[in-house]
mmCIF file of C-alpha atoms in Angstrom:
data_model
loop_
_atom_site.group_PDB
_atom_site.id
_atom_site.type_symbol
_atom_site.label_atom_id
_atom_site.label_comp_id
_atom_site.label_asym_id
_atom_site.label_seq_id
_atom_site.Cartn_x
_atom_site.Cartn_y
_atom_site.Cartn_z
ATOM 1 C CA UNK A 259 3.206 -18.024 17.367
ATOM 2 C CA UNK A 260 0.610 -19.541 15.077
ATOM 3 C CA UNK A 261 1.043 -18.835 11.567
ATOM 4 C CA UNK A 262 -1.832 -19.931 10.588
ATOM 5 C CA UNK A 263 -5.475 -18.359 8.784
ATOM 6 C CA UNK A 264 -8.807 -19.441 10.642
ATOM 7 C CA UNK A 265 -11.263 -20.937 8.930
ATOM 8 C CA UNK A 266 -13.335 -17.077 8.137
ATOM 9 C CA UNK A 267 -9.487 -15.838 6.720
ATOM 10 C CA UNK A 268 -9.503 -18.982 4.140
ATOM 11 C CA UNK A 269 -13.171 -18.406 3.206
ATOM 12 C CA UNK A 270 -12.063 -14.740 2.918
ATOM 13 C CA UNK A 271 -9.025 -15.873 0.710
ATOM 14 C CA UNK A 272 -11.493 -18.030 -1.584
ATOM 15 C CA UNK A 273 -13.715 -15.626 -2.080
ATOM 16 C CA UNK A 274 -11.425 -13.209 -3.159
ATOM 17 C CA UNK A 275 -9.811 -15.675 -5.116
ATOM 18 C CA UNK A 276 -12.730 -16.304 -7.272
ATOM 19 C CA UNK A 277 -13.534 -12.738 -7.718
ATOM 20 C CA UNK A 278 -10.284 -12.319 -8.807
ATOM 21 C CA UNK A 279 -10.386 -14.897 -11.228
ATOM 22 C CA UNK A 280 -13.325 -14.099 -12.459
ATOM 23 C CA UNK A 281 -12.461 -9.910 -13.137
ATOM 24 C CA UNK A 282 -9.172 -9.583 -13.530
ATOM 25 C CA UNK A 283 -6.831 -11.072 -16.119
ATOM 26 C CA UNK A 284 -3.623 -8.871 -17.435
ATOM 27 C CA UNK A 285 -5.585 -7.219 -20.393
ATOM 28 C CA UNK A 286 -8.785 -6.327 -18.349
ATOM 29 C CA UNK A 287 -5.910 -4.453 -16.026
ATOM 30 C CA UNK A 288 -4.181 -2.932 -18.567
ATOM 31 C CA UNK A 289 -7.487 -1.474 -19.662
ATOM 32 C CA UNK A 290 -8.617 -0.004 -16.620
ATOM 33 C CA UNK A 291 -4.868 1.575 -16.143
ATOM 34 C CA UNK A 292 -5.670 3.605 -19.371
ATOM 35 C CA UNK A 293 -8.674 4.619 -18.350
ATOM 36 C CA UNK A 294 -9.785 8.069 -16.826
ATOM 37 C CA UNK A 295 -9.670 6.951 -13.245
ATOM 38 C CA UNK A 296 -6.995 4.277 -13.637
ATOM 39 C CA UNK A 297 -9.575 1.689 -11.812
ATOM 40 C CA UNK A 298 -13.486 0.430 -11.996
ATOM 41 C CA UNK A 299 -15.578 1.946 -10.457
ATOM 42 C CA UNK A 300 -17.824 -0.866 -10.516
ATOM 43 C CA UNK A 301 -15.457 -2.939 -9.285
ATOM 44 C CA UNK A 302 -15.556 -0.489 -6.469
ATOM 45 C CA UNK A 303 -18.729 -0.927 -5.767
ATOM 46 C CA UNK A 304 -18.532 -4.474 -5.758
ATOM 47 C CA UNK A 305 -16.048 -4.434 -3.290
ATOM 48 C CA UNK A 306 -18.470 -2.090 -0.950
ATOM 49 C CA UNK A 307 -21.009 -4.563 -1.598
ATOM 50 C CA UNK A 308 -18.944 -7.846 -0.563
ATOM 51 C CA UNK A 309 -18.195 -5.991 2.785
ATOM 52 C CA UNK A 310 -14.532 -5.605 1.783
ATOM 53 C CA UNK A 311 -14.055 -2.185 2.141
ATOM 54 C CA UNK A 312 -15.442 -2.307 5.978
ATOM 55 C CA UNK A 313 -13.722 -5.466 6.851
ATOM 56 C CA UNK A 314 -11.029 -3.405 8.719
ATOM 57 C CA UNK A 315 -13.392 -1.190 10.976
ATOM 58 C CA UNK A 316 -14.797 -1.954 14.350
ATOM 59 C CA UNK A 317 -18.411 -3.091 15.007
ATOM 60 C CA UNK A 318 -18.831 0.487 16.735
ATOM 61 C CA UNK A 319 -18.150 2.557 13.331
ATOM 62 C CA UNK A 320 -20.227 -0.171 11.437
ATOM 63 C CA UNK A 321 -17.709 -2.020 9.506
ATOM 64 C CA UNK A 322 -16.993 -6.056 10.602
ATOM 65 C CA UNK A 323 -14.293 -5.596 13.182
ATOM 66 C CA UNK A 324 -11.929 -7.332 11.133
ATOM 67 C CA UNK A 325 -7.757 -7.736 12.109
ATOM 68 C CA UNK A 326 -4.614 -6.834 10.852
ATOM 69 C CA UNK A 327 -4.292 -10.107 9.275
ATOM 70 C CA UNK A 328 -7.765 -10.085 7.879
ATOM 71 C CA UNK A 329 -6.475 -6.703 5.906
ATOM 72 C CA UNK A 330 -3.131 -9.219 5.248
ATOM 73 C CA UNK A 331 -5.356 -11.816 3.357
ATOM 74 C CA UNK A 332 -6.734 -9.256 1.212
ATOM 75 C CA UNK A 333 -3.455 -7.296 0.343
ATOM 76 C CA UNK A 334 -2.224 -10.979 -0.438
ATOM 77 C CA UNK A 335 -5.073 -11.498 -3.261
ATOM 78 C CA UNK A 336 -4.799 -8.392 -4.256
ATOM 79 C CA UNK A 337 -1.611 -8.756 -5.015
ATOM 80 C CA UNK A 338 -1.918 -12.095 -6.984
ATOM 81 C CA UNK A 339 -4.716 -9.880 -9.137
ATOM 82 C CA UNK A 340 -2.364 -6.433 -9.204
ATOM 83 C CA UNK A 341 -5.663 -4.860 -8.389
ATOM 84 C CA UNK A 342 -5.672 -1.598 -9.106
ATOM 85 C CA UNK A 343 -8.338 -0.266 -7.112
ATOM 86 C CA UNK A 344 -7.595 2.083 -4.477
ATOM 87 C CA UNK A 345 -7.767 -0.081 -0.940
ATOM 88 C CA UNK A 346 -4.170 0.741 0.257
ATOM 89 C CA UNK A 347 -4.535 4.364 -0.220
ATOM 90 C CA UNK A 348 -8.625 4.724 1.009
ATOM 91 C CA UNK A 349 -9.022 2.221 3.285
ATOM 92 C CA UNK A 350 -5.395 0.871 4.383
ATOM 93 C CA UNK A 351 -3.394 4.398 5.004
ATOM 94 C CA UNK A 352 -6.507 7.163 4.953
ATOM 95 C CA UNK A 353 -9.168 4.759 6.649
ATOM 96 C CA UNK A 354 -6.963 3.249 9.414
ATOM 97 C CA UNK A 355 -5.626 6.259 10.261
ATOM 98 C CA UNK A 356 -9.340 7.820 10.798
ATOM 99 C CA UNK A 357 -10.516 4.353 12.650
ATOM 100 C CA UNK A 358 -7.603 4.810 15.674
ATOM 101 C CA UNK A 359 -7.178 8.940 15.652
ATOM 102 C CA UNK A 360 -9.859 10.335 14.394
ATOM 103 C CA UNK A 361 -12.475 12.143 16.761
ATOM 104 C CA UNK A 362 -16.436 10.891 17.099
ATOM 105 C CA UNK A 363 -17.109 13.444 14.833
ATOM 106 C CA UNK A 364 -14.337 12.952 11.821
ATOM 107 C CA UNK A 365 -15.425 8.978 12.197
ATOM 108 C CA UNK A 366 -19.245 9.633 12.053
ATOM 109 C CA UNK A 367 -18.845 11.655 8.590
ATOM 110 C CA UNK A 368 -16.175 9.830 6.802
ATOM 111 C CA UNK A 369 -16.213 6.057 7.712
ATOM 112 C CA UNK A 370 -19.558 5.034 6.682
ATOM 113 C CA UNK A 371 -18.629 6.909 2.995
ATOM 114 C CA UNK A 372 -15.856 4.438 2.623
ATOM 115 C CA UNK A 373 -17.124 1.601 3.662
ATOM 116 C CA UNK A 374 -20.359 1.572 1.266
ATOM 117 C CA UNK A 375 -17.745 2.760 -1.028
ATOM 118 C CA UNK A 376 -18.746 6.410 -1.792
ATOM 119 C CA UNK A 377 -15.717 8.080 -0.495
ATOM 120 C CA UNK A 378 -12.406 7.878 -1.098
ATOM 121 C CA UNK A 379 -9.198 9.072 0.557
ATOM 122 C CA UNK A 380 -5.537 8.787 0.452
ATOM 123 C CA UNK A 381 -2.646 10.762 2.750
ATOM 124 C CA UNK A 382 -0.104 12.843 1.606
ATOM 125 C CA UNK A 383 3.020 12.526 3.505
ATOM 126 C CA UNK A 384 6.048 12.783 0.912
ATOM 127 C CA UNK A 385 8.106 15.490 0.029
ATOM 128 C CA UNK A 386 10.996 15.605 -2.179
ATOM 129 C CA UNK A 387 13.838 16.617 0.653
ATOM 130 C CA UNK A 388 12.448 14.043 2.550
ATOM 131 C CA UNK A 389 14.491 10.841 1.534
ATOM 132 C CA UNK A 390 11.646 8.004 3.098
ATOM 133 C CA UNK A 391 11.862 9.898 6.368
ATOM 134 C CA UNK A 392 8.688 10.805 7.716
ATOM 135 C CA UNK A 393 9.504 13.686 10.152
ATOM 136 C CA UNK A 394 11.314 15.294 7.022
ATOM 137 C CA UNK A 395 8.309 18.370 6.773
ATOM 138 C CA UNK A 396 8.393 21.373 5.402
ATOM 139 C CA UNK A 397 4.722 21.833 4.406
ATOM 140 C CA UNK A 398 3.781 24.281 7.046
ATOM 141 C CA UNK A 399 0.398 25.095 9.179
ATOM 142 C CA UNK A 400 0.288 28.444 10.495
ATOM 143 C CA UNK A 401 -2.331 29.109 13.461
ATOM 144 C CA UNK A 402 -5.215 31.999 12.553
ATOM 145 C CA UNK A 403 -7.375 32.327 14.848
ATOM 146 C CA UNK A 404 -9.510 29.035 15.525
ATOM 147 C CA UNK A 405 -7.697 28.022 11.919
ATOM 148 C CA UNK A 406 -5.269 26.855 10.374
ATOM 149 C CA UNK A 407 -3.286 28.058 7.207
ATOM 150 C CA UNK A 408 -1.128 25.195 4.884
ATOM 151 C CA UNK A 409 1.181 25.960 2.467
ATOM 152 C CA UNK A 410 3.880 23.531 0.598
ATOM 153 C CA UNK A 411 3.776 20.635 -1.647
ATOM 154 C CA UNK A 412 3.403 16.878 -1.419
ATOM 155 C CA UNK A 413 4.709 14.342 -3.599
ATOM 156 C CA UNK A 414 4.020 10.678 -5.156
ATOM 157 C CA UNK A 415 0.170 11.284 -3.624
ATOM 158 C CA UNK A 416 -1.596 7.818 -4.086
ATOM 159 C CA UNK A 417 -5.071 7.931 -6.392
ATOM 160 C CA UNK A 418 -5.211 11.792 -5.445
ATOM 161 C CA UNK A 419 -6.609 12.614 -8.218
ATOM 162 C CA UNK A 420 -10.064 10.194 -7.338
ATOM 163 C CA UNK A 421 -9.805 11.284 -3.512
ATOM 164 C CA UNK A 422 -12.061 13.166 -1.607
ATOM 165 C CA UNK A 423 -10.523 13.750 1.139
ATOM 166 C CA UNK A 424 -6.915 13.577 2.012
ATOM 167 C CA UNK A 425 -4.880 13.494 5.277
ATOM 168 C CA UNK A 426 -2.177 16.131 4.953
ATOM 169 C CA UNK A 427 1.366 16.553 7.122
ATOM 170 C CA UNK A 428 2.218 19.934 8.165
ATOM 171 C CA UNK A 429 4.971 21.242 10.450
ATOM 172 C CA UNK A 430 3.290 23.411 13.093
ATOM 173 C CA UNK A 431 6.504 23.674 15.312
ATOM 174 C CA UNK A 432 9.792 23.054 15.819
ATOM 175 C CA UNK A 433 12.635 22.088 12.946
ATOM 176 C CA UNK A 434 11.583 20.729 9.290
ATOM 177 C CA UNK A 435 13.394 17.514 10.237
ATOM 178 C CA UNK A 436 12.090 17.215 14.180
ATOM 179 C CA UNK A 437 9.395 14.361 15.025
ATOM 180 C CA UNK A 438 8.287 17.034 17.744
ATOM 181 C CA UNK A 439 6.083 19.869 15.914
ATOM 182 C CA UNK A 440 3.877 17.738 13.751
ATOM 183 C CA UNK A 441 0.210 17.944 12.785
ATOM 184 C CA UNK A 442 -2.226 16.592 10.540
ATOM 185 C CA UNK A 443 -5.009 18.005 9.046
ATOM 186 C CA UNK A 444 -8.163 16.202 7.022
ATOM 187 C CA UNK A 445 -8.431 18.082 3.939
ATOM 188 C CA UNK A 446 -11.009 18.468 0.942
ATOM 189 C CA UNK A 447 -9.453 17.566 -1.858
ATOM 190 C CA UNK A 448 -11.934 20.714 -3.515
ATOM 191 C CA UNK A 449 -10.816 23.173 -1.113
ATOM 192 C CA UNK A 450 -9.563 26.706 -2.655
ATOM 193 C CA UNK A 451 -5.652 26.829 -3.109
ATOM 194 C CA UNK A 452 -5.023 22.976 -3.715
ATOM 195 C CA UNK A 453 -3.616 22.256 -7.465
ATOM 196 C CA UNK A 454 -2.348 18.923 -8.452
ATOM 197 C CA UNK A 455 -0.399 17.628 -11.253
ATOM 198 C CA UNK A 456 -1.507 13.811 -12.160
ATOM 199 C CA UNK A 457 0.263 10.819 -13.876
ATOM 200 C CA UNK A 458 0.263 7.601 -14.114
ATOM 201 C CA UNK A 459 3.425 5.835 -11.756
ATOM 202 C CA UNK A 460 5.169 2.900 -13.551
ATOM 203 C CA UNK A 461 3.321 0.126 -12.044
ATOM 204 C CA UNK A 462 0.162 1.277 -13.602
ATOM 205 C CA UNK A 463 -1.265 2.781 -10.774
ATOM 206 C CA UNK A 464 -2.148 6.677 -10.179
ATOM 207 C CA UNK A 465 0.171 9.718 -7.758
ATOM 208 C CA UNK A 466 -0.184 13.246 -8.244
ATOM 209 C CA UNK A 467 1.944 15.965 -6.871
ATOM 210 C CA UNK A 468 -0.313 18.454 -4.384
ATOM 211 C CA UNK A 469 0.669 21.937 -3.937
ATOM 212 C CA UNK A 470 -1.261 23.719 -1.565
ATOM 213 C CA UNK A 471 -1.209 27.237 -1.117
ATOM 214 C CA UNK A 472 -2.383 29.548 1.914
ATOM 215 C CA UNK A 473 -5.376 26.858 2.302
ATOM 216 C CA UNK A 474 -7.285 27.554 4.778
ATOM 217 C CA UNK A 475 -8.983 24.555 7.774
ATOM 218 C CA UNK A 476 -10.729 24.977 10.512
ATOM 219 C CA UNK A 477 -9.319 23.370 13.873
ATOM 220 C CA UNK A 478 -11.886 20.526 13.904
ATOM 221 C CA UNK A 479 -10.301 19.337 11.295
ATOM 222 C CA UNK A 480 -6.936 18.496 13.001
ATOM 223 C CA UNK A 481 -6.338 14.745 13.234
ATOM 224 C CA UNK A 482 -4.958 14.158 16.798
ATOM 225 C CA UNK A 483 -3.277 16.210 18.762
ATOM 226 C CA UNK A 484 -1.436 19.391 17.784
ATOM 227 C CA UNK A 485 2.263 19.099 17.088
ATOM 228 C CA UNK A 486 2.047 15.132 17.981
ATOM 229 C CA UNK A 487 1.304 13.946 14.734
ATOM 230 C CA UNK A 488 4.639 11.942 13.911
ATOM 231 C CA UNK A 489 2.881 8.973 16.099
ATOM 232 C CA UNK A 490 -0.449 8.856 13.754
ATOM 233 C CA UNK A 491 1.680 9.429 10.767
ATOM 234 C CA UNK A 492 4.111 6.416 11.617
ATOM 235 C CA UNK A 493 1.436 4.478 12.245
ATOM 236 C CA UNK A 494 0.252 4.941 9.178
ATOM 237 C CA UNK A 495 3.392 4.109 7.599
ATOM 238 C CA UNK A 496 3.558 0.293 9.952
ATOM 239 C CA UNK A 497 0.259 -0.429 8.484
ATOM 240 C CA UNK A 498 0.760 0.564 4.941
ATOM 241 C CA UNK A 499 4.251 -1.559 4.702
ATOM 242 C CA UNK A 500 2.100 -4.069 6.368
ATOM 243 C CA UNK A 501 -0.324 -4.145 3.580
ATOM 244 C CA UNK A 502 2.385 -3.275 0.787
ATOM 245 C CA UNK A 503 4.667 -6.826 1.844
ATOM 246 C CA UNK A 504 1.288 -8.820 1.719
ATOM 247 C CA UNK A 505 0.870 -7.375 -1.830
ATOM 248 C CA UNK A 506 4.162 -8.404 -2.476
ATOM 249 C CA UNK A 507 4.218 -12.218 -1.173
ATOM 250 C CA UNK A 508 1.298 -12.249 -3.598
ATOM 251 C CA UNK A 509 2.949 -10.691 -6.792
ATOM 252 C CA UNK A 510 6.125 -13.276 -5.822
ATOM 253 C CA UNK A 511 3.615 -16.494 -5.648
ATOM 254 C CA UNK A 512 2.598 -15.562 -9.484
ATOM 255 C CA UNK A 513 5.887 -14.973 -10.503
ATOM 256 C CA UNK A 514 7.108 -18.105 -9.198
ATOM 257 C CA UNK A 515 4.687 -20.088 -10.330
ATOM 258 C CA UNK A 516 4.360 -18.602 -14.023
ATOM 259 C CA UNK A 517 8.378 -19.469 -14.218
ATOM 260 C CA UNK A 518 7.741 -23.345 -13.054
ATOM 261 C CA UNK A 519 4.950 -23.253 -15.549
ATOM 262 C CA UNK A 520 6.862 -21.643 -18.232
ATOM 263 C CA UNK A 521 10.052 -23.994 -17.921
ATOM 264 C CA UNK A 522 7.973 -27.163 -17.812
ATOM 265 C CA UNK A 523 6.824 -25.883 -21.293
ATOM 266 C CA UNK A 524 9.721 -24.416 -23.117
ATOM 267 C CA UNK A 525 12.354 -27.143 -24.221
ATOM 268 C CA UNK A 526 16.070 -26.535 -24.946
ATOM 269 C CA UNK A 527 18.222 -29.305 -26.165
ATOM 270 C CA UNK A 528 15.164 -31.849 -26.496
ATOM 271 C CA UNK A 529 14.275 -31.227 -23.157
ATOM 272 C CA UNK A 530 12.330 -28.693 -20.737
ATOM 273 C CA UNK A 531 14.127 -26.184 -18.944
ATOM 274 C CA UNK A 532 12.788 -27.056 -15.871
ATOM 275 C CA UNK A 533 14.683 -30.268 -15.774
ATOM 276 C CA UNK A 534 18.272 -28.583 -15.826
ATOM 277 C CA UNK A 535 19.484 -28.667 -12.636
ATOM 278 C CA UNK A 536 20.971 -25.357 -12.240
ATOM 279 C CA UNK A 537 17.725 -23.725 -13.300
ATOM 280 C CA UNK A 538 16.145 -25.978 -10.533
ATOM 281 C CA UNK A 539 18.041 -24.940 -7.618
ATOM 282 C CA UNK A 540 17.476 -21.231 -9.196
ATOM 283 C CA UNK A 541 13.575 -21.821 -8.973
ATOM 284 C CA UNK A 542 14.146 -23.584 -5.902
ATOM 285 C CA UNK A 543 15.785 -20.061 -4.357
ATOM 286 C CA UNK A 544 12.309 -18.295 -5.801
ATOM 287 C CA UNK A 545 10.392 -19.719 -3.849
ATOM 288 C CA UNK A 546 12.848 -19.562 -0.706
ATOM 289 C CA UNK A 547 12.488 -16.086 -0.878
ATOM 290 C CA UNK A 548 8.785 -16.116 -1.220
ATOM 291 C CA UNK A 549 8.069 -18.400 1.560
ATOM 292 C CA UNK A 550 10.497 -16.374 4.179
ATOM 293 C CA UNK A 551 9.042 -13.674 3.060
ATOM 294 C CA UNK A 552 5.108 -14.533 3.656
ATOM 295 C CA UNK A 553 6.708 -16.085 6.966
ATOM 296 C CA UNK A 554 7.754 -13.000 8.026
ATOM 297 C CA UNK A 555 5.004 -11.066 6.824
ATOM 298 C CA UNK A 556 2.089 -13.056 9.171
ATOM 299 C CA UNK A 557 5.030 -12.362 11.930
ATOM 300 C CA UNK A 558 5.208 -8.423 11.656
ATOM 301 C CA UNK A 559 1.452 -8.448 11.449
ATOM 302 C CA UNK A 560 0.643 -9.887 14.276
ATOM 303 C CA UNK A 561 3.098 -8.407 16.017
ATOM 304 C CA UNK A 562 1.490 -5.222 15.186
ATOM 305 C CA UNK A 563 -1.662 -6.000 15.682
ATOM 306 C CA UNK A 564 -0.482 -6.752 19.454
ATOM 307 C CA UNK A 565 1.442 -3.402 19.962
ATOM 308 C CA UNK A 566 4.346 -5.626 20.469
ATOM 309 C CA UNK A 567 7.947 -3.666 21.489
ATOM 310 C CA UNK A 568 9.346 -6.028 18.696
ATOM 311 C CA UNK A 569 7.038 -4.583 15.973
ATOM 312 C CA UNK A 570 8.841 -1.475 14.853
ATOM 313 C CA UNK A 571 11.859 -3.145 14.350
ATOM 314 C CA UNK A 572 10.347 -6.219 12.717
ATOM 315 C CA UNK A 573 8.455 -3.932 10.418
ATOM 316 C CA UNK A 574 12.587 -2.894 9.140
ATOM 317 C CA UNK A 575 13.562 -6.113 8.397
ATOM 318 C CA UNK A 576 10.268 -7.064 7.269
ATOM 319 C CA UNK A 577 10.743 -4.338 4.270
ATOM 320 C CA UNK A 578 14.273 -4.977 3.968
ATOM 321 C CA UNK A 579 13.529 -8.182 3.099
ATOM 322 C CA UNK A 580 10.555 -7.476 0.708
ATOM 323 C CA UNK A 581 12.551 -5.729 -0.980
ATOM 324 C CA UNK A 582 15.667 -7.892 -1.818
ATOM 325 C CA UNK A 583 12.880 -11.160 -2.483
ATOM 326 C CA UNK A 584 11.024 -8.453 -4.775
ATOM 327 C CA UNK A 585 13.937 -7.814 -6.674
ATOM 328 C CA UNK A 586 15.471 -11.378 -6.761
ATOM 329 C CA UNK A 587 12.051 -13.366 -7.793
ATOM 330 C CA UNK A 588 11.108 -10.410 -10.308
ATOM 331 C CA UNK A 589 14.599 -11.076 -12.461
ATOM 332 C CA UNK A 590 15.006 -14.440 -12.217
ATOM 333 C CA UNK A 591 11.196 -14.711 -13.082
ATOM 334 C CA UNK A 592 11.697 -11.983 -16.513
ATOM 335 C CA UNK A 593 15.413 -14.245 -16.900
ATOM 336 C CA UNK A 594 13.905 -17.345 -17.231
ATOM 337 C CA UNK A 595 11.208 -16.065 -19.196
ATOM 338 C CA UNK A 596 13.887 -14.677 -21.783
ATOM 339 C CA UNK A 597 13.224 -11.416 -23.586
ATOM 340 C CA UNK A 598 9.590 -11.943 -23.646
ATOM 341 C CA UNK A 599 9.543 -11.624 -20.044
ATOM 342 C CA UNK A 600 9.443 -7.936 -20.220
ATOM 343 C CA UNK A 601 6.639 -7.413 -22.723
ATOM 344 C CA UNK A 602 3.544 -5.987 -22.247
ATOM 345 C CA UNK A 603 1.747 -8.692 -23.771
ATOM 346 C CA UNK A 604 3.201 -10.696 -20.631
ATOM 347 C CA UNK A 605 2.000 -10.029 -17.441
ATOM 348 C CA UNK A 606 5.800 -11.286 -15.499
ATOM 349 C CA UNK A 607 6.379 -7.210 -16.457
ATOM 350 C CA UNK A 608 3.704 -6.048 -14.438
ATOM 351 C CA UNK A 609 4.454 -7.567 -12.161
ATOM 352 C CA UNK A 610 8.101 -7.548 -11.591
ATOM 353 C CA UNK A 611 7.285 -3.186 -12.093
ATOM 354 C CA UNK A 612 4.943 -3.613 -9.744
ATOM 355 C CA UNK A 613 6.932 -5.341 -6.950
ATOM 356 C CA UNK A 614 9.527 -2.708 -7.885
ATOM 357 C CA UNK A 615 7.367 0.215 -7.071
ATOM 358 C CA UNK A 616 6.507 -1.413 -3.729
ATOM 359 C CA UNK A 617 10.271 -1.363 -2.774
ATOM 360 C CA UNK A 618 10.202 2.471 -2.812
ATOM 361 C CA UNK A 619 6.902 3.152 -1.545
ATOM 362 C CA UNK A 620 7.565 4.484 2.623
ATOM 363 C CA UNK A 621 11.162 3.754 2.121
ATOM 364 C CA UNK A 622 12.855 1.272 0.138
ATOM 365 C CA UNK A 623 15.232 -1.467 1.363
ATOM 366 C CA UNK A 624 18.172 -0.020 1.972
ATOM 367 C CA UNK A 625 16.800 2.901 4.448
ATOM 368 C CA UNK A 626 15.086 -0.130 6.552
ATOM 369 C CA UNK A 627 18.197 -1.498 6.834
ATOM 370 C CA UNK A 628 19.503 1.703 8.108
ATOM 371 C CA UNK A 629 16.818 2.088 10.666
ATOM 372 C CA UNK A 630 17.241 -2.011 11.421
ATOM 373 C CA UNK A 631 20.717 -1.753 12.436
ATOM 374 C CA UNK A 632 21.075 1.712 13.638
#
């Protein structure tokens, strides 16, 4: 298997590198976190305009027909940045999910809105009984007539607050915890009976809890097929741990190299950290864990992208493993740092809390470890 980026996924890489560099520096980010929206719009907009936003999408619904690890190189950069626009939540889970399921006439009025950047989306899958499993639903939709009538509440709702449209889980049939028996539903986020309750998560970033009561959608507005919903919404899920371990391998690299940088700098005993040889070997374990990590990252991804029978399970130990590297590069990197490495002032905390957040986002380590070995 070829590891590997082509020669259009490194000019990709650069050229979200040097927008990157050139917009995003810890105190511009902490600035947009406080804001209204909790991102730029502008910088929105410029990512419409580079042709980021429809990298993902075929040719046929006008976006670039870009891959899986196209959408990889981005999440990687992101990462680096801890951009705070919402990509994973508009075009990685809601967009994706619309690209592969959704009918002629769902794709021909919401794609082209997020890929020149005017529409945003996110899904709402989580409950609180749920515990990361997916088919754990007790939102219901109840059948009237040619409609369809939710009522429950979602939680941790990505950017919810900015979306205009979200992709809801209901239980139509069958138990609260059966795969069978579930359907999704593309929702206005203005529709009558929704009511949220925002805040900020502790990464930054934006969630809302959605309670929706006796709202009412119309049948075209089904995404897939009635009651067989648990295979869009897993998919969903793949891709977004996909995008979320890319992120990840990016937030590691910084870490990693801030700490080399750092320990070259700061002297103890007349002499730099870095040359003490059990802080070596540490730093040398860093990046260990990053590089198995991106490793395995290209390796679920294309696996994916190949509907390989290996993917699901690589997908487990891929956030198994994002997860234990998260949390063993994030402390050593705020360790080494010493108590400054959890300031504000210092971006190692945001993002060690960001890599944090990851872990827990569509299960965290531990339940992919149950679903690994089970």
């Amino acid at each position: 298997m070829d590891l590997s980026y082509t020669e259009e996924q490194n000019l990709l890489r650069d050229s979200l590198q040097k927008y990157i560099e050139d917009n995003y520096d810890i105190s511009q980010r902490n600035k947009l976190t406080k804001s209204d929206t909790g991102y730029s719009a502008t910088n929105w907009q410029q990512f419409a305009d580079l042709g980021w936003l429809g990298m993902a999408f075929s040719e046929a619904d006008g976006g670039f027909g870009g891959s899986a690890v196209d959408t990889m190189v981005m999440m990687e950069e992101f990462g680096k940045g801890l951009v705070v626009e919402p990509f994973l939540s508009t075009v990685v889970m809601f967009g994706s999910a619309i690209s592969e399921f959704g009918s002629s006439a769902q794709k021909e009025q919401l794609i082209p809105g997020i890929i020149d950047g005017t529409l945003l989306g996110t899904v709402a899958y989580a409950e609180l009984q749920a515990h990361h499993d997916l088919e754990n639903i007790e939102t219901t939709a109840t059948a009237e007539g040619d409609d369809f009538i939710i009522n429950g509440t979602k939680s941790v709702v990505l950017h919810a607050a900015s979306a205009d449209q979200i992709i809801v889980s209901t239980r139509t049939s069958g138990a609260s915890d059966s795969k069978e028996g579930i359907s999704l539903f593309i929702v206005d986020a203005a529709s009558n009976g929704i009511s949220r309750t925002d805040y900020p998560t502790v990464d930054g970033l934006r969630a809302s809890e959605i309670t929706f009561a006796d709202v009412r959608v119309s049948g075209d507005q089904l995404l897939g097929q009635l009651d067989q919903g648990y295979t869009v919404l897993n998919k969903i899920a793949n891709r977004t741990i996909l995008a979320l371990a890319a992120e990840a391998v990016g937030a590691m690299e910084v870490l990693y190299k801030d700490t080399i940088a750092y320990t070259k700098q700061r002297e103890q005993f007349d002499h730099p950290l870095s040359e003490f040889q059990v802080l070596k070997h540490r730093m040398t374990e860093m990046f260990m864990e990053y590089s198995l990590s991106k490793s395995l990252t290209m390796k679920a991804t294309m696996l994916e992208s190949q509907n390989s029978a290996d993917a699901q399970r690589t997908i487990h130990a891929l956030k198994y493993l994002i997860g234990k590297a998260s949390r063993f590069v994030g402390q050593n990197a705020v360790q080494l740092h010493g108590g400054m490495g959890m300031t504000e002032e210092l971006r190692i905390a945001h993002y060690f809390k960001r890599l944090m957040v990851i872990d827990s986002q569509f299960g965290n380590m531990d339940h992919h470890l149950e679903k690994f070995v089970a």
